[in-house]
Amino acid sequence: TGISNNTNTGKMFKKSCKALEIVRGSVRPSKLRHSPKDEEAARKNAAARKIQHALLIRKVARKKMNINAALAKVDAGNKIGVPPEGWHREFALALQQGIAFDGGPKELMTKISSVTTEFGEFSAVEPLLFQRMRSACGFCRIRYAAVMCLQGGQRAPTLRLVSSSAASGKSGAFFFLSPDQQCIVKSCTQEDWDTLLRILPRYVERFEKARETMGRRESVFPTGTYDASNDKSDRITPTNSRPHTPKKTSGFMETLLPRYLGLYELRNILGDNSRVKVVVMLNVFGGAKKIHNKYDLKGSTAGRQASKKELAKTSPVLKDLDWLKRERAIALDETEHKRMLTALEEDVRCLQRWNLMDYSLLVGIHERAPSDNAKTEVMPVVLLEDRERIAYIGIVDILTLYKMRKRAETFVSSHLRCGRDASCQHPQYYASRFLSFV
């Protein structure tokens, strides 16, 4: 036949028959001889296939998380704000138009990047440093623009003003929230502005170092492979408890410092030579779960209790004494407890070196319910979880320098009124007390 006449084809045919005999059982595989080199190569190939398979699974998981992040929404119960009116509307529109030009090519960026809008001159301060900052926080230029800028030919501002009363008066402090509530725009005093610029290079380095630490951790525990409930497990303390109980941390936990994403100034919007300064930061409470209780914790107990006026609000912010009366310690596994405290200690050391004080740990508590779904939190937030609660956390209000005015306040409060537990203290003592409370 044609098969027998063709030598190469005949050899292939014989090999096929041999393989068929092995499958049928007429020839035992054990009688087939393989050299040690062939066996070693086979083992290496099998190991390589396993690694490729694991990498593929990780790639698919990350792609799914990115898709979920793009479609994620802040819980409706956490959303606040009203459409801006008057000069706040003009400012919001000019800000969103200006941010569209922020983060351009590096060769076009200087220490101050300016563009003229229809309502005034917009300036992005230190754009290169803030571009590095956004990158460390996981915000590429496209994502930042999608969150903060106008989309699809919109002509009206989409930012939300937190409250009309908080924004009353042209010189009063005000807040905006991005349409998806991931970002907060906060007005800046000149003192806050100067302090942030003074610490900014070291601040960016702190975040880049934290991002590297997180990258090393993820290389050890790839996405989807780390189960904190298998670890051995007070405000926040390690504990031993039931197996398979979620007791973990999530998000960019390697630092809890505020995520400052941009510093902007708009001139002439309130008249000639007027200047309005704002900072854009991530929203600590911009998560997918409804927050039932909010706390502002400084580590002090002197007068640190919510007033009756505060408690009458729809969503009051409670304080240290309220936490001690209402909440139990969040139970974390030992590994996650160490991860959280390591980050917090490094953050506080930085604030102490920079001579800053009067900061707080903002905590938002979501009480778990049987009806809660188990979806993964994909918003850019940091959270702690135990069996009964989810806590959104972050350090806020870090831009207070310990200068002469604060020194005088410390003397009056500590020696004449409240004693050593007064809120205003030297940065070294403030840091120590803050960490002890947490």
Short mmCIF file of C-alpha atoms in Angstrom, two decimals:
data_model
loop_
_atom_site.label_atom_id
_atom_site.label_comp_id
_atom_site.label_asym_id
_atom_site.label_seq_id
_atom_site.Cartn_x
_atom_site.Cartn_y
_atom_site.Cartn_z
CA THR A 1 0.00 0.00 0.00
CA GLY A 2 0.91 3.67 -0.07
CA ILE A 3 1.52 3.56 3.68
CA SER A 4 4.03 0.69 3.56
CA ASN A 5 5.87 2.19 0.61
CA ASN A 6 6.46 5.48 2.39
CA THR A 7 9.14 4.91 5.05
CA ASN A 8 8.38 7.96 7.20
CA THR A 9 4.63 7.43 7.05
CA GLY A 10 5.14 3.77 7.89
CA LYS A 11 7.09 4.64 11.02
CA MET A 12 4.35 7.02 12.13
CA PHE A 13 1.76 4.30 11.53
CA LYS A 14 3.73 1.81 13.66
CA LYS A 15 4.01 4.35 16.49
CA SER A 16 0.24 4.90 16.35
CA CYS A 17 -0.38 1.18 16.54
CA LYS A 18 1.99 0.91 19.49
CA ALA A 19 0.11 3.69 21.29
CA LEU A 20 -3.21 1.96 20.56
CA GLU A 21 -1.88 -1.32 21.99
CA ILE A 22 -0.87 0.50 25.18
CA VAL A 23 -4.35 1.96 25.55
CA ARG A 24 -5.94 -1.48 24.93
CA GLY A 25 -3.61 -3.11 27.45
CA SER A 26 -1.80 -5.51 25.12
CA VAL A 27 1.49 -3.76 25.92
CA ARG A 28 2.30 -2.66 29.44
CA PRO A 29 3.53 0.91 29.79
CA SER A 30 6.09 -0.26 32.32
CA LYS A 31 7.94 -2.08 29.55
CA LEU A 32 8.49 1.21 27.68
CA ARG A 33 11.94 2.54 28.38
CA HIS A 34 12.57 6.24 29.14
CA SER A 35 15.97 7.73 29.82
CA PRO A 36 16.55 9.76 33.02
CA LYS A 37 16.91 12.86 30.84
CA ASP A 38 13.46 12.28 29.31
CA GLU A 39 11.89 11.84 32.74
CA GLU A 40 13.55 15.02 34.06
CA ALA A 41 12.36 16.98 31.02
CA ALA A 42 8.84 15.66 31.52
CA ARG A 43 8.84 16.77 35.15
CA LYS A 44 10.07 20.24 34.18
CA ASN A 45 7.39 20.54 31.48
CA ALA A 46 4.69 19.52 33.94
CA ALA A 47 5.92 22.09 36.48
CA ALA A 48 6.02 24.79 33.79
CA ARG A 49 2.44 23.98 32.76
CA LYS A 50 1.29 24.29 36.38
CA ILE A 51 2.95 27.69 36.72
CA GLN A 52 1.40 28.90 33.45
CA HIS A 53 -2.00 27.66 34.60
CA ALA A 54 -1.67 29.48 37.95
CA LEU A 55 -0.64 32.70 36.19
CA LEU A 56 -3.59 32.41 33.83
CA ILE A 57 -6.02 31.97 36.73
CA ARG A 58 -4.50 35.01 38.47
CA LYS A 59 -4.75 37.08 35.27
CA VAL A 60 -8.41 36.15 34.81
CA ALA A 61 -9.16 36.94 38.48
CA ARG A 62 -7.55 40.38 38.19
CA LYS A 63 -9.41 41.12 34.95
CA LYS A 64 -12.68 40.21 36.65
CA MET A 65 -11.83 42.49 39.61
CA ASN A 66 -11.04 45.37 37.23
CA ILE A 67 -14.38 44.89 35.48
CA ASN A 68 -16.17 44.82 38.84
CA ALA A 69 -14.33 47.97 39.90
CA ALA A 70 -15.43 49.78 36.78
CA LEU A 71 -19.05 48.81 37.44
CA ALA A 72 -18.91 49.27 41.23
CA LYS A 73 -21.12 51.72 43.04
CA VAL A 74 -21.01 53.27 46.47
CA ASP A 75 -23.90 52.10 48.63
CA ALA A 76 -26.86 54.47 48.23
CA GLY A 77 -27.06 54.89 52.00
CA ASN A 78 -23.57 56.40 52.03
CA LYS A 79 -24.27 58.97 49.32
CA ILE A 80 -24.65 62.59 50.34
CA GLY A 81 -24.64 66.02 48.72
CA VAL A 82 -26.82 68.26 46.57
CA PRO A 83 -26.30 69.85 43.14
CA PRO A 84 -24.18 73.01 43.56
CA GLU A 85 -25.64 76.42 42.85
CA GLY A 86 -24.28 79.94 42.37
CA TRP A 87 -20.52 80.34 42.53
CA HIS A 88 -20.15 76.78 43.81
CA ARG A 89 -21.66 75.59 40.52
CA GLU A 90 -19.23 77.72 38.52
CA PHE A 91 -16.32 76.50 40.62
CA ALA A 92 -17.31 72.83 40.24
CA LEU A 93 -17.61 73.19 36.48
CA ALA A 94 -14.25 74.98 36.16
CA LEU A 95 -12.60 72.34 38.38
CA GLN A 96 -13.89 69.45 36.30
CA GLN A 97 -12.86 71.17 33.08
CA GLY A 98 -9.40 71.89 34.48
CA ILE A 99 -8.73 68.39 35.81
CA ALA A 100 -9.23 67.09 32.27
CA PHE A 101 -5.89 68.76 31.44
CA ASP A 102 -4.10 67.47 34.55
CA GLY A 103 -1.75 64.50 34.17
CA GLY A 104 -0.70 65.23 30.58
CA PRO A 105 2.65 64.24 28.99
CA LYS A 106 5.59 64.67 31.39
CA GLU A 107 7.50 66.91 29.03
CA LEU A 108 4.64 69.43 29.18
CA MET A 109 4.25 69.33 32.95
CA THR A 110 5.99 71.75 35.32
CA LYS A 111 5.66 72.51 39.04
CA ILE A 112 2.43 74.36 38.19
CA SER A 113 0.33 73.36 35.17
CA SER A 114 -2.26 76.03 34.22
CA VAL A 115 -5.19 76.30 31.82
CA THR A 116 -7.82 79.01 31.38
CA THR A 117 -11.44 77.90 31.79
CA GLU A 118 -14.60 79.89 31.13
CA PHE A 119 -14.79 80.87 34.83
CA GLY A 120 -11.15 81.54 35.68
CA GLU A 121 -7.57 80.33 35.54
CA PHE A 122 -7.15 76.75 36.72
CA SER A 123 -3.79 75.57 38.10
CA ALA A 124 -2.66 72.05 39.04
CA VAL A 125 0.17 72.31 41.59
CA GLU A 126 3.06 69.81 41.59
CA PRO A 127 1.43 67.69 38.85
CA LEU A 128 4.34 65.25 38.56
CA LEU A 129 4.36 64.42 42.27
CA PHE A 130 0.59 63.96 42.32
CA GLN A 131 0.79 61.79 39.21
CA ARG A 132 3.15 59.52 41.15
CA MET A 133 0.78 59.67 44.11
CA ARG A 134 -2.22 58.63 42.01
CA SER A 135 -0.20 55.79 40.51
CA ALA A 136 0.74 54.54 43.99
CA CYS A 137 -2.97 54.65 44.92
CA GLY A 138 -3.95 52.62 41.83
CA PHE A 139 -5.34 55.54 39.80
CA CYS A 140 -4.10 55.78 36.23
CA ARG A 141 -4.85 58.96 34.25
CA ILE A 142 -7.90 57.40 32.54
CA ARG A 143 -9.44 56.21 35.80
CA TYR A 144 -8.89 59.57 37.49
CA ALA A 145 -10.48 61.39 34.57
CA ALA A 146 -13.43 58.99 34.58
CA VAL A 147 -14.06 59.70 38.27
CA MET A 148 -13.50 63.47 38.33
CA CYS A 149 -14.15 64.90 34.85
CA LEU A 150 -17.21 65.65 32.74
CA GLN A 151 -18.17 62.83 30.39
CA GLY A 152 -19.77 62.65 26.96
CA GLY A 153 -20.17 66.34 26.25
CA GLN A 154 -21.72 67.19 29.63
CA ARG A 155 -22.02 70.93 30.24
CA ALA A 156 -23.31 70.95 33.82
CA PRO A 157 -21.09 70.00 36.77
CA THR A 158 -21.60 66.51 38.16
CA LEU A 159 -19.91 67.12 41.53
CA ARG A 160 -22.19 67.16 44.60
CA LEU A 161 -21.96 69.83 47.29
CA VAL A 162 -22.00 68.21 50.73
CA SER A 163 -24.41 70.70 52.31
CA SER A 164 -25.65 74.23 51.67
CA SER A 165 -25.07 75.22 55.29
CA ALA A 166 -21.47 73.99 55.25
CA ALA A 167 -20.85 75.93 52.05
CA SER A 168 -22.54 79.21 53.02
CA GLY A 169 -20.41 82.29 52.51
CA LYS A 170 -17.78 82.81 49.87
CA SER A 171 -14.94 82.37 52.33
CA GLY A 172 -16.39 79.37 54.19
CA ALA A 173 -15.02 75.84 53.97
CA PHE A 174 -16.85 73.53 51.55
CA PHE A 175 -16.76 69.96 50.26
CA PHE A 176 -17.66 68.36 46.95
CA LEU A 177 -18.08 64.67 46.20
CA SER A 178 -17.41 63.07 42.81
CA PRO A 179 -20.45 61.59 41.00
CA ASP A 180 -19.62 58.08 42.21
CA GLN A 181 -18.63 59.42 45.68
CA GLN A 182 -15.16 57.84 45.49
CA CYS A 183 -13.41 61.20 45.78
CA ILE A 184 -13.80 64.24 48.02
CA VAL A 185 -12.87 67.79 47.02
CA LYS A 186 -12.07 69.82 50.15
CA SER A 187 -11.34 73.53 50.35
CA CYS A 188 -7.87 74.34 51.68
CA THR A 189 -6.74 77.03 54.07
CA GLN A 190 -3.42 78.64 53.23
CA GLU A 191 -1.88 76.86 56.22
CA ASP A 192 -3.07 73.42 55.05
CA TRP A 193 -1.89 74.22 51.53
CA ASP A 194 1.60 75.19 52.69
CA THR A 195 1.89 72.17 55.01
CA LEU A 196 0.92 69.69 52.30
CA LEU A 197 3.42 71.16 49.85
CA ARG A 198 6.14 71.07 52.51
CA ILE A 199 5.72 67.34 53.21
CA LEU A 200 4.62 66.25 49.71
CA PRO A 201 7.92 64.73 48.40
CA ARG A 202 8.30 62.59 51.53
CA TYR A 203 4.57 61.84 51.50
CA VAL A 204 4.75 60.43 47.96
CA GLU A 205 7.79 58.33 48.92
CA ARG A 206 5.83 56.87 51.85
CA PHE A 207 3.06 55.74 49.49
CA GLU A 208 5.43 54.33 46.89
CA LYS A 209 7.23 52.35 49.58
CA ALA A 210 3.88 51.08 50.87
CA ARG A 211 2.86 50.03 47.35
CA GLU A 212 6.13 48.07 46.98
CA THR A 213 5.42 46.34 50.30
CA MET A 214 1.95 45.41 49.10
CA GLY A 215 3.41 44.08 45.83
CA ARG A 216 5.80 41.80 47.73
CA ARG A 217 2.93 40.55 49.88
CA GLU A 218 0.80 39.78 46.82
CA SER A 219 3.68 37.84 45.25
CA VAL A 220 3.62 35.58 48.32
CA PHE A 221 -0.20 35.45 48.58
CA PRO A 222 -1.56 35.89 45.00
CA THR A 223 -5.11 37.08 44.53
CA GLY A 224 -7.53 34.43 45.72
CA THR A 225 -4.92 32.20 47.42
CA TYR A 226 -4.69 33.72 50.91
CA ASP A 227 -7.22 32.56 53.50
CA ALA A 228 -6.85 34.47 56.74
CA SER A 229 -9.15 32.03 58.51
CA ASN A 230 -6.35 29.45 58.43
CA ASP A 231 -4.11 31.73 60.51
CA LYS A 232 -4.08 31.79 64.31
CA SER A 233 -6.09 34.58 65.48
CA ASP A 234 -9.39 44.74 71.98
CA ARG A 235 -10.21 48.34 69.71
CA ILE A 236 -8.30 45.93 67.32
CA THR A 237 -6.62 42.79 68.67
CA PRO A 238 -5.69 39.29 67.50
CA THR A 239 -7.93 36.54 68.79
CA ASN A 240 -8.69 32.84 68.48
CA SER A 241 -12.22 32.16 67.30
CA ARG A 242 -14.37 29.93 65.15
CA PRO A 243 -12.81 28.49 61.97
CA HIS A 244 -13.88 29.88 58.58
CA THR A 245 -14.93 33.16 60.21
CA PRO A 246 -13.84 36.21 58.17
CA LYS A 247 -11.31 38.15 60.23
CA LYS A 248 -9.22 40.01 57.72
CA THR A 249 -8.10 43.26 56.18
CA SER A 250 -8.73 44.36 52.60
CA GLY A 251 -7.52 47.11 50.28
CA PHE A 252 -4.30 49.13 50.22
CA MET A 253 -3.68 48.51 53.92
CA GLU A 254 0.08 49.18 53.84
CA THR A 255 -0.66 52.82 54.66
CA LEU A 256 -3.75 54.46 56.19
CA LEU A 257 -2.73 58.05 55.44
CA PRO A 258 -5.10 60.23 53.38
CA ARG A 259 -4.96 59.50 49.65
CA TYR A 260 -4.28 63.00 48.30
CA LEU A 261 -4.76 62.83 44.51
CA GLY A 262 -4.44 66.45 43.43
CA LEU A 263 -3.96 70.03 44.63
CA TYR A 264 -5.69 72.75 42.59
CA GLU A 265 -6.21 76.50 42.58
CA LEU A 266 -8.78 78.56 40.65
CA ARG A 267 -8.14 82.29 40.28
CA ASN A 268 -10.55 85.15 39.61
CA ILE A 269 -13.73 83.09 40.06
CA LEU A 270 -14.88 85.33 42.96
CA GLY A 271 -13.58 88.53 41.41
CA ASP A 272 -10.22 89.89 40.34
CA ASN A 273 -7.21 88.43 42.19
CA SER A 274 -9.38 85.96 44.16
CA ARG A 275 -7.97 82.49 44.79
CA VAL A 276 -9.81 79.34 45.82
CA LYS A 277 -7.65 76.34 46.77
CA VAL A 278 -8.81 72.72 47.02
CA VAL A 279 -7.35 69.27 47.54
CA VAL A 280 -8.79 66.06 46.04
CA MET A 281 -8.63 62.90 48.14
CA LEU A 282 -10.22 59.46 48.28
CA ASN A 283 -13.34 59.02 50.38
CA VAL A 284 -12.70 56.74 53.38
CA PHE A 285 -16.42 55.85 53.42
CA GLY A 286 -16.75 55.35 49.66
CA GLY A 287 -17.50 51.62 49.94
CA ALA A 288 -20.16 49.27 48.66
CA LYS A 289 -21.64 48.56 52.11
CA LYS A 290 -23.98 50.83 54.02
CA ILE A 291 -22.28 52.48 57.00
CA HIS A 292 -24.41 52.38 60.14
CA ASN A 293 -22.12 54.18 62.61
CA LYS A 294 -19.28 56.66 62.06
CA TYR A 295 -16.48 57.39 64.52
CA ASP A 296 -13.75 60.03 64.70
CA LEU A 297 -11.09 58.64 67.06
CA LYS A 298 -8.13 60.65 68.39
CA GLY A 299 -7.15 58.52 71.37
CA SER A 300 -8.28 61.21 73.83
CA THR A 301 -11.16 60.93 76.31
CA ALA A 302 -11.31 64.57 77.48
CA GLY A 303 -14.61 65.85 76.12
CA ARG A 304 -14.51 63.29 73.32
CA GLN A 305 -18.22 62.49 73.20
CA ALA A 306 -20.78 63.44 70.55
CA SER A 307 -22.98 66.37 71.57
CA LYS A 308 -26.78 66.26 71.61
CA LYS A 309 -26.76 68.48 68.52
CA GLU A 310 -24.50 66.02 66.72
CA LEU A 311 -26.61 63.03 67.79
CA ALA A 312 -29.70 64.71 66.36
CA LYS A 313 -28.23 64.56 62.85
CA THR A 314 -29.25 61.89 60.36
CA SER A 315 -25.71 60.49 60.24
CA PRO A 316 -23.85 61.69 63.36
CA VAL A 317 -20.10 61.32 63.78
CA LEU A 318 -19.36 59.75 67.17
CA LYS A 319 -16.17 60.05 69.20
CA ASP A 320 -13.79 58.14 71.45
CA LEU A 321 -16.03 57.81 74.53
CA ASP A 322 -18.95 56.78 72.31
CA TRP A 323 -16.78 54.02 70.82
CA LEU A 324 -15.85 52.72 74.27
CA LYS A 325 -19.52 52.60 75.29
CA ARG A 326 -21.01 51.18 72.07
CA GLU A 327 -18.42 49.04 70.31
CA ARG A 328 -16.34 45.97 71.03
CA ALA A 329 -12.82 45.41 69.77
CA ILE A 330 -12.55 44.31 66.14
CA ALA A 331 -11.17 40.75 66.14
CA LEU A 332 -8.46 40.13 63.54
CA ASP A 333 -6.31 37.12 62.84
CA GLU A 334 -2.74 37.45 64.08
CA THR A 335 -1.27 37.93 60.59
CA GLU A 336 -3.77 40.61 59.60
CA HIS A 337 -3.52 42.28 62.99
CA LYS A 338 0.25 42.57 62.53
CA ARG A 339 -0.18 43.88 58.98
CA MET A 340 -2.57 46.62 60.10
CA LEU A 341 -0.54 47.75 63.13
CA THR A 342 2.74 47.73 61.17
CA ALA A 343 1.24 50.14 58.66
CA LEU A 344 -0.32 52.31 61.36
CA GLU A 345 2.91 52.54 63.35
CA GLU A 346 4.91 53.58 60.27
CA ASP A 347 2.28 56.20 59.37
CA VAL A 348 2.32 57.66 62.87
CA ARG A 349 6.13 57.75 62.92
CA CYS A 350 6.03 59.77 59.69
CA LEU A 351 3.49 62.23 61.12
CA GLN A 352 5.60 62.60 64.24
CA ARG A 353 8.76 63.31 62.20
CA TRP A 354 6.85 65.90 60.18
CA ASN A 355 5.73 67.62 63.43
CA LEU A 356 2.02 66.98 62.74
CA MET A 357 -0.75 66.28 65.25
CA ASP A 358 -4.52 66.50 65.80
CA TYR A 359 -5.21 63.74 63.24
CA SER A 360 -7.95 61.13 63.67
CA LEU A 361 -8.73 57.56 62.72
CA LEU A 362 -12.01 57.64 60.85
CA VAL A 363 -14.00 54.41 61.29
CA GLY A 364 -17.25 53.51 59.55
CA ILE A 365 -19.05 50.44 60.92
CA HIS A 366 -21.30 48.23 58.80
CA GLU A 367 -23.25 45.75 60.91
CA ARG A 368 -23.48 42.42 59.12
CA ALA A 369 -26.93 40.95 58.47
CA PRO A 370 -27.95 37.46 57.30
CA SER A 371 -29.14 39.03 54.06
CA ASP A 372 -25.70 40.52 53.28
CA ASN A 373 -24.21 39.18 50.09
CA ALA A 374 -20.63 37.96 50.08
CA LYS A 375 -19.36 40.02 47.15
CA THR A 376 -15.80 41.32 47.31
CA GLU A 377 -15.33 45.02 48.07
CA VAL A 378 -13.87 46.52 44.88
CA MET A 379 -14.01 50.22 45.75
CA PRO A 380 -10.66 51.93 46.63
CA VAL A 381 -11.18 51.71 50.40
CA VAL A 382 -9.47 50.02 53.34
CA LEU A 383 -11.53 47.78 55.59
CA LEU A 384 -11.33 45.37 58.50
CA GLU A 385 -13.72 42.46 58.91
CA ASP A 386 -14.77 40.19 61.71
CA ARG A 387 -17.76 37.88 62.09
CA GLU A 388 -20.26 40.63 62.90
CA ARG A 389 -18.91 43.86 61.39
CA ILE A 390 -17.09 45.47 58.50
CA ALA A 391 -15.10 48.59 59.40
CA TYR A 392 -14.00 51.15 56.80
CA ILE A 393 -10.94 52.97 58.15
CA GLY A 394 -8.47 55.73 57.31
CA ILE A 395 -6.45 58.49 58.95
CA VAL A 396 -7.76 62.02 58.27
CA ASP A 397 -6.98 65.67 59.14
CA ILE A 398 -3.20 65.33 59.23
CA LEU A 399 -2.20 68.86 58.16
CA THR A 400 -2.05 70.55 61.58
CA LEU A 401 1.48 71.66 62.45
CA TYR A 402 2.47 71.86 66.10
CA LYS A 403 3.36 75.54 66.11
CA MET A 404 3.11 78.31 68.70
CA ARG A 405 -0.70 78.46 68.72
CA LYS A 406 -0.97 74.71 69.34
CA ARG A 407 1.74 74.86 72.00
CA ALA A 408 -0.31 77.47 73.85
CA GLU A 409 -3.44 75.34 73.50
CA THR A 410 -1.57 72.34 74.90
CA PHE A 411 -0.45 74.34 77.93
CA VAL A 412 -3.94 75.66 78.68
CA SER A 413 -5.72 72.33 78.13
CA SER A 414 -3.20 70.08 79.83
CA HIS A 415 -2.17 72.17 82.82
CA LEU A 416 -5.16 74.38 83.53
CA ARG A 417 -8.20 72.31 82.48
CA CYS A 418 -8.26 68.74 81.23
CA GLY A 419 -4.96 67.27 82.32
CA ARG A 420 -2.75 64.97 80.27
CA ASP A 421 -5.63 63.51 78.23
CA ALA A 422 -6.52 66.76 76.47
CA SER A 423 -6.77 66.31 72.71
CA CYS A 424 -4.08 68.86 71.81
CA GLN A 425 -0.64 67.44 72.66
CA HIS A 426 2.97 67.46 71.47
CA PRO A 427 3.33 65.24 68.34
CA GLN A 428 5.40 62.65 70.22
CA TYR A 429 2.87 62.19 73.03
CA TYR A 430 -0.05 62.50 70.60
CA ALA A 431 1.35 59.67 68.47
CA SER A 432 1.97 57.41 71.48
CA ARG A 433 -1.55 57.94 72.87
CA PHE A 434 -3.14 57.45 69.45
CA LEU A 435 -1.41 54.10 68.93
CA SER A 436 -2.21 52.93 72.47
CA PHE A 437 -5.92 53.62 71.94
CA VAL A 438 -6.02 51.70 68.65
#
